[in-house]
CSV table of C-alpha atoms and ligand atoms in Angstrom, one decimal:
chain,number,residue,atom,x,y,z
V,1,MET,CA,21.9,35.9,36.8
V,2,LYS,CA,21.8,33.0,34.3
V,3,LEU,CA,25.1,31.4,33.5
V,4,THR,CA,24.8,32.4,29.8
V,5,GLU,CA,24.4,36.0,30.8
V,6,LEU,CA,27.8,36.2,32.4
V,7,THR,CA,30.5,38.1,30.6
V,8,LEU,CA,33.7,36.1,29.7
V,9,THR,CA,35.6,37.7,32.5
V,10,GLN,CA,32.8,37.0,35.0
V,11,LEU,CA,32.7,33.4,33.9
V,12,ARG,CA,36.5,33.2,34.2
V,13,ASP,CA,36.4,34.6,37.8
V,14,GLY,CA,33.7,32.0,38.6
V,15,LEU,CA,35.7,29.2,37.2
V,16,ARG,CA,38.8,30.3,39.1
V,17,GLN,CA,36.9,30.6,42.3
V,18,GLY,CA,35.3,27.2,41.8
V,19,SER,CA,31.8,28.5,41.9
V,20,ILE,CA,31.1,27.3,38.3
V,21,THR,CA,32.5,24.4,36.3
V,22,SER,CA,33.3,24.5,32.7
V,23,VAL,CA,30.9,21.6,32.1
V,24,GLU,CA,28.1,23.6,33.6
V,25,ALA,CA,28.9,26.7,31.5
V,26,THR,CA,29.3,24.6,28.4
V,27,GLN,CA,26.0,22.7,29.0
V,28,ALA,CA,24.2,26.0,29.6
V,29,MET,CA,25.5,27.4,26.3
V,30,LEU,CA,24.7,24.3,24.3
V,31,ALA,CA,21.2,24.2,25.8
V,32,ARG,CA,20.7,27.8,24.8
V,33,ILE,CA,22.0,27.2,21.3
V,34,VAL,CA,19.4,24.4,20.9
V,35,ASP,CA,16.6,26.7,22.3
V,36,VAL,CA,17.5,29.9,20.5
V,37,ASP,CA,19.7,29.3,17.5
V,38,ASN,CA,16.9,28.2,15.2
V,39,ASP,CA,15.8,31.9,15.3
V,40,ILE,CA,19.3,33.4,14.9
V,41,ARG,CA,21.2,30.7,12.9
V,42,SER,CA,24.6,31.9,14.0
V,43,TYR,CA,26.2,28.4,13.9
V,44,LEU,CA,26.8,26.2,10.9
V,45,THR,CA,28.3,23.4,13.0
V,46,ILE,CA,27.9,22.7,16.7
V,47,THR,CA,30.7,20.7,18.1
V,48,ASP,CA,28.8,19.6,21.2
V,49,GLU,CA,30.5,16.4,22.0
V,50,MET,CA,34.0,17.8,21.5
V,51,ALA,CA,33.0,20.8,23.6
V,52,LEU,CA,31.8,18.7,26.5
V,53,GLU,CA,35.0,16.7,26.4
V,54,GLN,CA,37.1,19.8,26.4
V,55,ALA,CA,35.1,21.2,29.3
V,56,ALA,CA,35.5,18.0,31.3
V,57,SER,CA,39.2,18.1,30.6
V,58,ALA,CA,39.4,21.8,31.6
V,59,ASP,CA,37.7,21.0,34.9
V,60,ALA,CA,40.0,18.1,35.5
V,61,ARG,CA,43.0,20.3,34.8
V,62,ARG,CA,41.8,23.0,37.1
V,63,ALA,CA,41.3,20.5,39.8
V,64,GLN,CA,45.0,19.7,39.4
V,65,GLY,CA,45.8,23.4,40.0
V,66,GLU,CA,46.2,24.4,36.4
V,67,ASP,CA,45.0,27.9,35.2
V,68,THR,CA,45.6,28.8,31.6
V,69,PRO,CA,44.1,32.1,30.3
V,70,LEU,CA,40.8,30.7,28.9
V,71,LEU,CA,40.7,27.5,30.8
V,72,GLY,CA,37.1,26.1,30.4
V,73,VAL,CA,35.7,29.2,28.6
V,74,PRO,CA,33.3,28.3,25.7
V,75,ILE,CA,34.2,30.2,22.5
V,76,ALA,CA,32.8,30.1,18.9
V,77,VAL,CA,35.0,30.2,15.8
V,78,LYS,CA,34.1,31.6,12.3
V,79,ASP,CA,33.8,28.9,9.8
V,80,ILE,CA,36.6,30.2,7.7
V,81,ILE,CA,39.1,29.2,10.3
V,82,ALA,CA,40.4,25.6,10.0
V,83,THR,CA,39.5,23.3,12.8
V,84,GLN,CA,41.0,19.8,12.8
V,85,GLY,CA,38.4,17.1,12.4
V,86,VAL,CA,35.6,19.7,12.2
V,87,PRO,CA,34.0,20.8,8.9
V,88,THR,CA,35.3,24.2,7.7
V,89,THR,CA,33.2,25.5,4.8
V,90,ALA,CA,34.1,29.2,4.5
V,91,GLY,CA,30.3,29.5,3.9
V,92,SER,CA,30.8,27.9,0.4
V,93,LYS,CA,29.4,24.9,-1.3
V,94,ILE,CA,32.8,24.4,-2.8
V,95,LEU,CA,34.1,23.4,0.6
V,96,ASP,CA,31.0,21.6,1.7
V,97,GLY,CA,32.1,18.5,3.6
V,98,PHE,CA,35.8,19.6,3.8
V,99,ILE,CA,37.3,18.5,7.1
V,100,PRO,CA,40.7,20.1,7.7
V,101,PRO,CA,43.5,17.7,8.9
V,102,TYR,CA,45.0,20.5,11.0
V,103,ASP,CA,44.1,23.4,13.2
V,104,ALA,CA,44.6,27.1,12.3
V,105,PHE,CA,47.3,28.9,14.4
V,106,VAL,CA,44.5,30.8,16.3
V,107,VAL,CA,42.7,27.5,17.1
V,108,ASP,CA,46.0,26.0,18.4
V,109,GLN,CA,46.3,29.1,20.5
V,110,LEU,CA,42.7,28.7,21.8
V,111,LYS,CA,43.3,25.1,22.7
V,112,ALA,CA,46.6,26.0,24.4
V,113,ALA,CA,44.7,28.6,26.4
V,114,GLY,CA,42.3,25.9,27.5
V,115,ALA,CA,39.2,27.2,25.6
V,116,VAL,CA,36.2,25.1,24.8
V,117,ILE,CA,35.1,25.3,21.2
V,118,LEU,CA,31.3,25.3,20.8
V,119,GLY,CA,31.2,25.3,17.0
V,120,LYS,CA,31.7,27.1,13.8
V,121,THR,CA,29.8,30.3,12.9
V,122,ASN,CA,28.2,31.4,9.7
V,123,THR,CA,29.9,33.7,7.3
V,124,ASP,CA,29.4,35.2,3.9
V,125,GLU,CA,31.0,32.9,1.3
V,126,PHE,CA,34.8,33.3,1.6
V,127,ALA,CA,34.1,36.3,3.8
V,128,MET,CA,32.8,38.3,0.8
V,129,GLY,CA,29.9,40.4,2.1
V,130,SER,CA,28.5,42.5,4.8
V,131,SER,CA,25.4,40.7,5.9
V,132,THR,CA,25.9,36.9,5.8
V,133,GLU,CA,23.3,36.8,3.0
V,134,ASN,CA,26.1,35.5,0.8
V,135,SER,CA,26.5,32.4,2.9
V,136,ALA,CA,25.7,29.3,0.7
V,137,PHE,CA,23.9,27.8,3.7
V,138,VAL,CA,21.8,30.2,5.8
V,139,THR,CA,21.4,33.9,6.5
V,140,THR,CA,22.0,34.7,10.2
V,141,SER,CA,19.5,37.1,11.9
V,142,ASN,CA,20.4,40.0,14.0
V,143,PRO,CA,19.5,39.2,17.7
V,144,TRP,CA,18.1,42.8,18.1
V,145,ASP,CA,15.6,42.3,15.3
V,146,THR,CA,15.5,39.0,13.5
V,147,GLU,CA,14.2,40.6,10.3
V,148,ARG,CA,17.5,42.4,10.0
V,149,VAL,CA,21.1,41.3,9.1
V,150,PRO,CA,23.7,40.9,11.7
V,151,GLY,CA,26.3,42.4,9.4
V,152,GLY,CA,29.1,40.4,7.9
V,153,SER,CA,31.0,38.7,6.9
V,154,SER,CA,31.6,37.5,10.5
V,155,GLY,CA,27.9,37.9,11.2
V,156,GLY,CA,27.6,34.5,12.8
V,157,SER,CA,30.2,35.2,15.4
V,158,ALA,CA,28.8,38.7,16.2
V,159,ALA,CA,25.3,37.4,16.5
V,160,ALA,CA,26.4,34.4,18.6
V,161,VAL,CA,28.1,36.7,21.1
V,162,ALA,CA,25.2,39.2,21.2
V,163,ALA,CA,22.6,36.5,21.7
V,164,ARG,CA,24.7,34.9,24.5
V,165,LEU,CA,25.4,31.8,22.4
V,166,ALA,CA,29.1,32.0,23.1
V,167,PHE,CA,31.2,33.9,25.7
V,168,ALA,CA,33.3,35.3,22.9
V,169,ALA,CA,34.1,34.4,19.2
V,170,LEU,CA,36.7,34.7,16.5
V,171,GLY,CA,36.0,36.3,13.2
V,172,THR,CA,38.1,37.7,10.3
V,173,ASP,CA,38.3,41.2,9.0
V,174,THR,CA,39.5,41.9,5.5
V,175,GLY,CA,37.6,45.1,4.9
V,176,GLY,CA,35.5,45.5,8.1
V,177,SER,CA,34.1,42.0,8.7
V,178,VAL,CA,34.7,42.1,12.4
V,179,ARG,CA,34.0,45.8,13.1
V,180,GLN,CA,30.8,46.2,11.0
V,181,PRO,CA,29.0,43.1,12.4
V,182,ALA,CA,30.1,44.1,15.9
V,183,SER,CA,28.5,47.5,15.3
V,184,PHE,CA,25.3,46.0,14.0
V,185,CYS,CA,25.0,43.5,16.8
V,186,GLY,CA,26.0,45.8,19.7
V,187,VAL,CA,29.2,43.9,20.7
V,188,VAL,CA,32.9,44.7,20.7
V,189,GLY,CA,35.0,43.6,17.8
V,190,LEU,CA,38.7,44.1,17.2
V,191,ARG,CA,40.6,44.1,14.0
V,192,PRO,CA,44.2,43.8,15.2
V,193,THR,CA,47.2,45.0,13.2
V,194,TYR,CA,47.9,43.0,10.1
V,195,GLY,CA,50.3,40.3,11.2
V,196,ARG,CA,49.5,40.5,14.9
V,197,MET,CA,48.4,36.9,14.7
V,198,SER,CA,49.4,34.3,12.2
V,199,ARG,CA,46.9,33.6,9.4
V,200,TRP,CA,48.0,30.0,9.2
V,201,GLY,CA,44.9,27.9,8.6
V,202,VAL,CA,42.6,30.8,7.8
V,203,VAL,CA,41.0,30.3,4.4
V,204,ALA,CA,42.6,33.1,2.3
V,205,PHE,CA,40.4,35.8,0.8
V,206,ALA,CA,42.7,38.8,0.2
V,207,SER,CA,46.1,37.9,1.6
V,208,SER,CA,47.4,41.5,2.1
V,209,LEU,CA,44.3,42.5,4.0
V,210,ASP,CA,43.0,39.4,5.9
V,211,GLN,CA,43.4,39.3,9.7
V,212,VAL,CA,41.7,37.3,12.5
V,213,GLY,CA,39.9,39.3,15.1
V,214,PRO,CA,38.1,38.7,18.4
V,215,PHE,CA,34.5,39.6,19.5
V,216,GLY,CA,33.3,40.0,23.1
V,217,ARG,CA,30.4,41.5,24.9
V,218,THR,CA,32.7,43.9,26.7
V,219,VAL,CA,36.1,45.4,25.9
V,220,ALA,CA,37.7,43.2,28.6
V,221,ASP,CA,36.1,40.1,27.1
V,222,CYS,CA,37.4,41.0,23.6
V,223,THR,CA,40.8,41.7,25.1
V,224,ALA,CA,41.0,38.4,26.9
V,225,LEU,CA,40.4,36.5,23.6
V,226,PHE,CA,42.8,38.7,21.7
V,227,GLN,CA,45.5,38.1,24.4
V,228,ALA,CA,45.1,34.4,24.0
V,229,THR,CA,45.2,34.3,20.2
V,230,ALA,CA,47.7,36.9,19.2
V,231,GLY,CA,51.2,35.9,18.3
V,232,TYR,CA,53.9,35.1,15.8
V,233,ASP,CA,54.2,31.9,13.9
V,234,ARG,CA,56.8,31.1,11.3
V,235,ARG,CA,54.2,29.3,9.1
V,236,ASP,CA,52.8,32.7,8.1
V,237,SER,CA,55.6,34.8,6.6
V,238,THR,CA,53.5,37.9,7.2
V,239,SER,CA,53.0,37.4,10.9
V,240,LEU,CA,55.0,39.8,13.0
V,241,ASP,CA,57.7,38.5,15.3
V,242,VAL,CA,57.1,41.0,18.0
V,243,PRO,CA,56.3,40.6,21.7
V,244,VAL,CA,52.6,40.4,22.6
V,245,PRO,CA,52.1,42.9,25.5
V,246,ASP,CA,49.9,42.2,28.5
V,247,PHE,CA,46.8,43.8,27.0
V,248,GLU,CA,44.6,42.9,29.9
V,249,ALA,CA,46.9,44.9,32.2
V,250,VAL,CA,46.6,48.1,30.1
V,251,LEU,CA,42.8,48.4,30.7
V,252,THR,CA,43.2,51.1,33.3
V,253,GLY,CA,40.3,53.3,32.1
V,254,ASP,CA,42.5,56.4,32.3
V,255,ILE,CA,42.5,58.4,29.1
V,256,ARG,CA,43.5,61.8,30.4
V,257,GLY,CA,45.6,63.5,27.9
V,258,LEU,CA,44.9,61.0,25.1
V,259,ARG,CA,44.7,62.8,21.8
V,260,VAL,CA,41.6,61.6,19.8
V,261,GLY,CA,41.5,62.6,16.1
V,262,VAL,CA,38.1,63.1,14.4
V,263,PRO,CA,38.5,63.0,10.7
V,264,LYS,CA,36.2,65.3,8.8
V,265,GLU,CA,35.9,62.9,5.9
V,266,TYR,CA,34.0,60.4,8.0
V,267,PHE,CA,31.0,62.5,8.6
V,268,ILE,CA,29.6,62.5,5.1
V,269,SER,CA,26.2,62.7,3.6
V,270,GLY,CA,24.5,59.3,3.6
V,271,ILE,CA,25.4,58.7,7.3
V,272,GLU,CA,22.2,58.3,9.3
V,273,PRO,CA,21.6,61.3,11.6
V,274,GLU,CA,21.1,59.1,14.6
V,275,VAL,CA,24.4,57.3,14.0
V,276,GLU,CA,26.2,60.6,13.6
V,277,ALA,CA,24.6,62.0,16.8
V,278,ALA,CA,25.5,58.9,18.9
V,279,VAL,CA,29.1,58.9,17.6
V,280,ARG,CA,29.5,62.7,18.3
V,281,ALA,CA,28.1,62.2,21.8
V,282,ALA,CA,30.6,59.4,22.4
V,283,ILE,CA,33.4,61.6,21.3
V,284,ALA,CA,32.2,64.3,23.7
V,285,GLN,CA,32.0,61.7,26.4
V,286,MET,CA,35.7,60.9,25.8
V,287,GLU,CA,36.5,64.5,26.1
V,288,GLN,CA,34.7,64.5,29.5
V,289,LEU,CA,36.9,61.7,30.5
V,290,GLY,CA,40.0,63.9,29.9
V,291,ALA,CA,40.8,63.1,26.2
V,292,GLU,CA,41.8,66.0,23.9
V,293,ILE,CA,39.7,66.1,20.7
V,294,VAL,CA,41.5,67.2,17.5
V,295,GLU,CA,39.9,67.6,14.1
V,296,ILE,CA,42.1,65.8,11.5
V,297,SER,CA,41.9,65.1,7.8
V,298,LEU,CA,42.4,61.8,6.0
V,299,PRO,CA,42.1,63.2,2.5
V,300,HIS,CA,42.3,60.0,0.5
V,301,THR,CA,39.4,58.4,2.4
V,302,ARG,CA,37.1,58.6,-0.6
V,303,TYR,CA,39.4,56.4,-2.7
V,304,ALA,CA,39.3,53.6,-0.1
V,305,LEU,CA,36.2,51.9,-1.6
V,306,PRO,CA,37.4,51.7,-5.2
V,307,VAL,CA,40.9,50.8,-4.2
V,308,TYR,CA,39.7,48.0,-1.9
V,309,TYR,CA,37.4,46.7,-4.6
V,310,LEU,CA,40.3,46.4,-7.0
V,311,ILE,CA,42.9,44.9,-4.6
V,312,ALA,CA,40.6,42.5,-2.7
V,313,PRO,CA,39.1,40.9,-5.8
V,314,ALA,CA,42.5,40.7,-7.5
V,315,GLU,CA,44.0,38.8,-4.6
V,316,ALA,CA,40.8,36.7,-4.2
V,317,SER,CA,40.9,35.7,-7.8
V,318,ALA,CA,44.4,34.3,-7.3
V,319,ASN,CA,43.6,32.7,-4.0
V,320,LEU,CA,40.4,31.1,-5.2
V,321,ALA,CA,42.2,29.5,-8.2
V,322,ARG,CA,43.0,26.5,-6.0
V,323,TYR,CA,39.4,25.3,-5.8
V,324,ASP,CA,39.4,22.9,-8.7
V,325,GLY,CA,37.6,19.9,-7.1
V,326,ILE,CA,40.8,18.0,-7.1
V,327,ARG,CA,42.4,19.0,-3.8
V,328,TYR,CA,39.6,20.1,-1.5
V,329,GLY,CA,35.8,19.7,-1.0
V,330,PRO,CA,33.4,18.3,-3.5
V,331,ARG,CA,33.9,17.6,-7.2
V,332,VAL,CA,31.3,17.8,-9.9
V,333,ASP,CA,32.5,15.4,-12.7
V,334,GLY,CA,32.4,16.4,-16.4
V,335,GLU,CA,33.5,14.6,-19.5
V,336,ASN,CA,37.1,15.7,-19.1
V,337,MET,CA,39.3,17.5,-16.6
V,338,ILE,CA,38.5,21.0,-17.9
V,339,GLU,CA,34.8,20.3,-17.8
V,340,SER,CA,35.1,18.9,-14.2
V,341,VAL,CA,36.9,22.0,-13.0
V,342,LYS,CA,34.4,24.2,-14.7
V,343,ARG,CA,31.4,22.4,-13.2
V,344,THR,CA,33.0,22.3,-9.8
V,345,ARG,CA,33.8,26.0,-9.9
V,346,SER,CA,30.2,26.7,-10.7
V,347,LEU,CA,29.6,25.8,-7.1
V,348,PHE,CA,30.8,29.3,-6.2
V,349,GLY,CA,28.0,31.7,-5.4
V,350,PRO,CA,27.2,34.9,-7.4
V,351,GLU,CA,29.2,37.3,-5.3
V,352,VAL,CA,32.3,35.1,-5.4
V,353,LYS,CA,32.0,34.8,-9.1
V,354,ARG,CA,31.6,38.6,-9.4
V,355,ARG,CA,34.8,39.1,-7.4
V,356,ILE,CA,36.8,36.5,-9.4
V,357,MET,CA,35.7,38.2,-12.6
V,358,LEU,CA,36.5,41.7,-11.3
V,359,GLY,CA,39.9,40.5,-10.0
V,360,THR,CA,40.9,38.6,-13.1
V,361,TYR,CA,40.0,41.7,-15.2
V,362,ALA,CA,42.0,44.0,-13.0
V,363,LEU,CA,45.1,41.8,-13.2
V,364,SER,CA,44.9,41.0,-16.9
V,365,THR,CA,47.5,42.1,-19.4
V,366,GLY,CA,46.9,45.7,-20.6
V,367,TYR,CA,44.8,46.5,-17.6
V,368,TYR,CA,47.2,45.7,-14.8
V,369,ASP,CA,48.9,49.1,-14.6
V,370,GLU,CA,45.6,51.0,-15.1
V,371,TYR,CA,43.7,49.2,-12.3
V,372,TYR,CA,45.7,47.0,-9.9
V,373,GLY,CA,48.9,49.0,-10.3
V,374,ARG,CA,47.2,52.3,-9.8
V,375,ALA,CA,45.2,50.9,-6.8
V,376,LEU,CA,48.4,50.0,-5.1
V,377,LYS,CA,49.7,53.5,-5.6
V,378,VAL,CA,46.6,55.0,-4.1
V,379,ARG,CA,46.8,52.5,-1.2
V,380,THR,CA,50.2,54.1,-0.4
V,381,LEU,CA,48.5,57.5,-0.3
V,382,ILE,CA,45.8,56.2,2.1
V,383,LYS,CA,48.5,54.7,4.3
V,384,GLN,CA,50.3,58.0,4.3
V,385,ASP,CA,47.2,59.8,5.5
V,386,PHE,CA,47.3,57.6,8.6
V,387,VAL,CA,51.1,58.2,9.1
V,388,GLU,CA,50.4,61.9,9.0
V,389,ALA,CA,47.4,61.7,11.3
V,390,PHE,CA,49.3,59.7,13.9
V,391,LYS,CA,51.9,62.4,14.2
V,392,GLN,CA,49.1,64.6,15.6
V,393,VAL,CA,46.9,62.2,17.6
V,394,ASP,CA,47.1,58.9,19.5
V,395,ILE,CA,43.9,57.4,18.2
V,396,ILE,CA,41.1,58.2,15.7
V,397,ALA,CA,37.4,58.1,16.4
V,398,THR,CA,34.7,57.6,13.6
V,399,PRO,CA,31.4,55.8,13.1
V,400,THR,CA,31.9,52.1,12.3
V,401,SER,CA,29.2,52.0,9.6
V,402,PRO,CA,27.0,54.8,8.2
V,403,THR,CA,23.8,53.0,9.2
V,404,THR,CA,22.5,50.6,11.7
V,405,ALA,CA,21.5,47.0,10.7
V,406,PHE,CA,19.4,46.9,7.5
V,407,LYS,CA,16.6,44.5,6.7
V,408,ILE,CA,17.4,41.0,5.3
V,409,GLY,CA,16.9,41.3,1.5
V,410,ASP,CA,17.2,45.1,1.3
V,411,ARG,CA,20.6,45.2,-0.3
V,412,ALA,CA,20.9,41.6,-1.5
V,413,ASP,CA,20.5,42.6,-5.1
V,414,ASP,CA,22.5,45.8,-4.8
V,415,PRO,CA,26.2,45.0,-4.6
V,416,LEU,CA,27.2,48.7,-4.4
V,417,GLY,CA,24.8,49.4,-1.6
V,418,MET,CA,26.2,46.4,0.2
V,419,TYR,CA,29.8,47.6,-0.4
V,420,LEU,CA,28.9,51.0,1.2
V,421,ALA,CA,28.3,49.3,4.6
V,422,ASP,CA,32.1,49.1,4.9
V,423,ILE,CA,33.0,52.6,3.8
V,424,PHE,CA,34.4,53.6,7.2
V,425,THR,CA,36.2,50.4,7.9
V,426,LEU,CA,38.1,49.7,4.6
V,427,SER,CA,40.8,52.4,4.9
V,428,LEU,CA,42.2,50.7,8.0
V,429,ASN,CA,42.7,47.4,6.2
V,430,LEU,CA,44.5,49.2,3.4
V,431,SER,CA,46.8,50.9,5.9
V,432,ALA,CA,48.8,49.2,8.7
V,433,GLY,CA,46.9,50.1,11.8
V,434,CYS,CA,44.4,48.4,14.1
V,435,GLY,CA,40.7,49.3,14.9
V,436,LEU,CA,37.8,48.2,16.9
V,437,SER,CA,34.1,48.8,17.2
V,438,LEU,CA,32.1,49.2,20.4
V,439,PRO,CA,28.6,50.1,21.2
V,440,CYS,CA,27.8,53.8,21.6
V,441,GLY,CA,24.0,53.9,21.6
V,442,PHE,CA,20.9,52.8,19.9
V,443,ASP,CA,18.7,54.3,17.2
V,444,SER,CA,15.0,55.0,17.6
V,445,GLN,CA,14.3,51.4,16.4
V,446,GLY,CA,16.4,50.0,19.2
V,447,LEU,CA,19.2,49.0,16.9
V,448,PRO,CA,22.8,49.2,18.2
V,449,ILE,CA,25.2,51.9,16.9
V,450,GLY,CA,29.0,51.4,16.8
V,451,LEU,CA,31.9,53.7,17.5
V,452,GLN,CA,35.1,52.9,15.7
V,453,LEU,CA,38.4,53.6,17.3
V,454,ILE,CA,41.5,53.3,15.1
V,455,GLY,CA,45.1,53.0,16.3
V,456,ASP,CA,48.5,53.1,14.7
V,457,THR,CA,50.5,50.0,13.9
V,458,LEU,CA,50.7,47.6,16.9
V,459,GLN,CA,49.0,50.2,19.1
V,460,GLU,CA,46.0,47.9,20.1
V,461,ALA,CA,46.7,48.8,23.8
V,462,LYS,CA,45.7,52.4,23.2
V,463,ILE,CA,42.4,51.7,21.4
V,464,LEU,CA,41.5,48.9,23.9
V,465,ASN,CA,42.1,51.2,26.9
V,466,ALA,CA,40.2,54.1,25.3
V,467,ALA,CA,37.3,51.8,24.5
V,468,HIS,CA,37.3,50.4,28.0
V,469,ALA,CA,37.3,53.9,29.5
V,470,TYR,CA,34.4,54.9,27.4
V,471,GLU,CA,32.5,51.6,28.0
V,472,GLN,CA,32.9,51.8,31.7
V,473,SER,CA,31.4,55.3,31.7
V,474,THR,CA,28.3,54.2,29.8
V,475,ALA,CA,25.7,51.4,30.2
V,476,TRP,CA,25.3,50.4,26.5
V,477,HIS,CA,27.1,47.1,27.0
V,478,GLN,CA,24.7,46.1,29.8
V,479,GLN,CA,21.7,46.1,27.4
V,480,LEU,CA,21.1,42.7,26.0
V,481,PRO,CA,18.8,41.7,23.1
V,482,LEU,CA,15.7,39.9,24.2
V,483,THR,CA,16.5,36.7,22.2
V,484,GLY,CA,15.0,33.7,23.9
V,485,ALA,CA,14.0,35.7,27.0
V,486,SER,CA,11.0,34.0,28.4
E,501,LIG,N1,32.4,43.5,3.2
E,501,LIG,C1,33.7,43.6,2.7
E,501,LIG,C2,33.7,42.6,1.5
E,501,LIG,O1,32.8,42.2,1.1
E,501,LIG,C3,34.7,43.1,3.7
E,501,LIG,C4,34.6,41.7,4.0
E,501,LIG,C5,35.6,41.2,5.0
E,501,LIG,O2,36.1,42.0,5.8
E,501,LIG,N2,35.9,40.0,5.0
E,501,LIG,O3,34.8,42.4,0.9
C-alpha cells in the first residue's frame, strides 16, 4: 500500500512502531499534492518548507521517546482558520495577502498534538456557499468526478482528504459546511457541539452558528483529529468549559439498544431517490446491528432555511463591517476615507455582498422585529423540536444532503438552488447539538452519498460510536476515488 493511502490511524501506528517516519509521510503527501492537486485544486497555500521542518522535529521528538496524539501526522487546515506567518484569506480578495500574527486555538492544539501542517485549503468566500465556487481564487473539483463540485464551504478540506492529499483536515460548519462536503466527497465530517472548541482565530461568519469541525477518511480518523482539537479557551467567551472525554475510547462499535430517530420531515420531495434508498438502507443496517429505529417528528424543519438565511446574513453583516482596508488585507485608495472604504469593500464577491445586504436589511430599524426578531423566535422552536426528540431517542439519522455532488456551474447563478444543498444540515446549527456525515453508498454515477447522524448537546461520543459501528459493517470507506491513480 502507498504511504498516502494509509488512514490517519494506520499512519499513527506506523509512526509509533517506527516503520514510517513523519518526514517520509510528509514528503509522500507533498509529492502527491504536486502531482495531483492541479486537477483538484484543494489547496490555496502549500506550506511545504514549514511542513518538512515540523516533520523532522516530530521525528526527532519521537526518537527522544515523546508521543503526542498526532505526532508527525500531516493535516490540512481550511483557509478561514488563522495560521501564524501563513496567509489566511477566507477565500476572499479582501484578505488577499493577510498574514495573521497568531495561530487560531485549533491550530495551537494541532501544534501541541505534534501535527504537521501541509497547507491551507480552499473555501467559499467567508465560508458562504456550498460548492467552493464562491472562492475568489479557484473552484475545487470533486475527486470522484472533477467536473463536479466538492460541496462547500469546506470543499478544499473535504476534497484533500478524499483525494489522499492530507491524512485529515479541519473545516468549519456554520450551516453544513463540514457535513455537506463530507457527503459529496465520500469522507467523514463532524460538526461538534457549538462551543466544543474555541473559535479564537477563526474568521467570523455568523458567530452564533460557526464551529470548527474535523474531516477524516474514517470515523476513527475524524475522531482522532477531533480529540486533539476540542477544548475550552477563555479567549472565546462561547467556548464551553467542560471536560473533553476520551472519544477514541468510546468507539466500541456496539450500538445494541441505541434508539435511532428517523424524522419524517427529512424525506421530502426533491430528495434524489438513490439518496433516499441508500440512507434508508443504512438505517436498516443500523437496526441489524441492534439499534432500535423510532419514527420521530421535527415539525419546524421547514422553517430552518428561511430562519438561517435571516440570522446568518444578519450576523455576517455585522462581522464583515471590520473589513475597511485599514486594519487587514489590501486597501484600494480613493479620494477620501469614505471612498477608500467603499472601493476596498467592493473587493467582496457577489455572494458576500448579497449576504451583507440581506443582513443589513433584516437588522434595520422597522424591519428588525419582523425579520431578525421573528427568526430568533422560530430558532427557539427549532431547538425545542430537538429537545423533544432527544427525550425519545439517542441519536437522529437523516440524509446529509438531498442530492449527490452537482456539476460545477449548475447552481452558480441560482442562489436558492445552492441554499437547498444545506436543507438537512441547517437545523442542527440553529439548535445546540452535534452532527456528522459519513459515507453510506454511491449513486449510479459513482458519486458518494452521505448519512447524517445528529446527537444532542455534547453527545459527540454517541454519534461517533454509531457511525463507527455502521462504517465497520460496510465497505464504503474502503473505496477511494481514482485521482492520480496510474
Ligand atoms: N452553505 C451555507 C451557507 O452558505 C452554510 C455555509 C457554512 O456552513 N459555512 O451559508
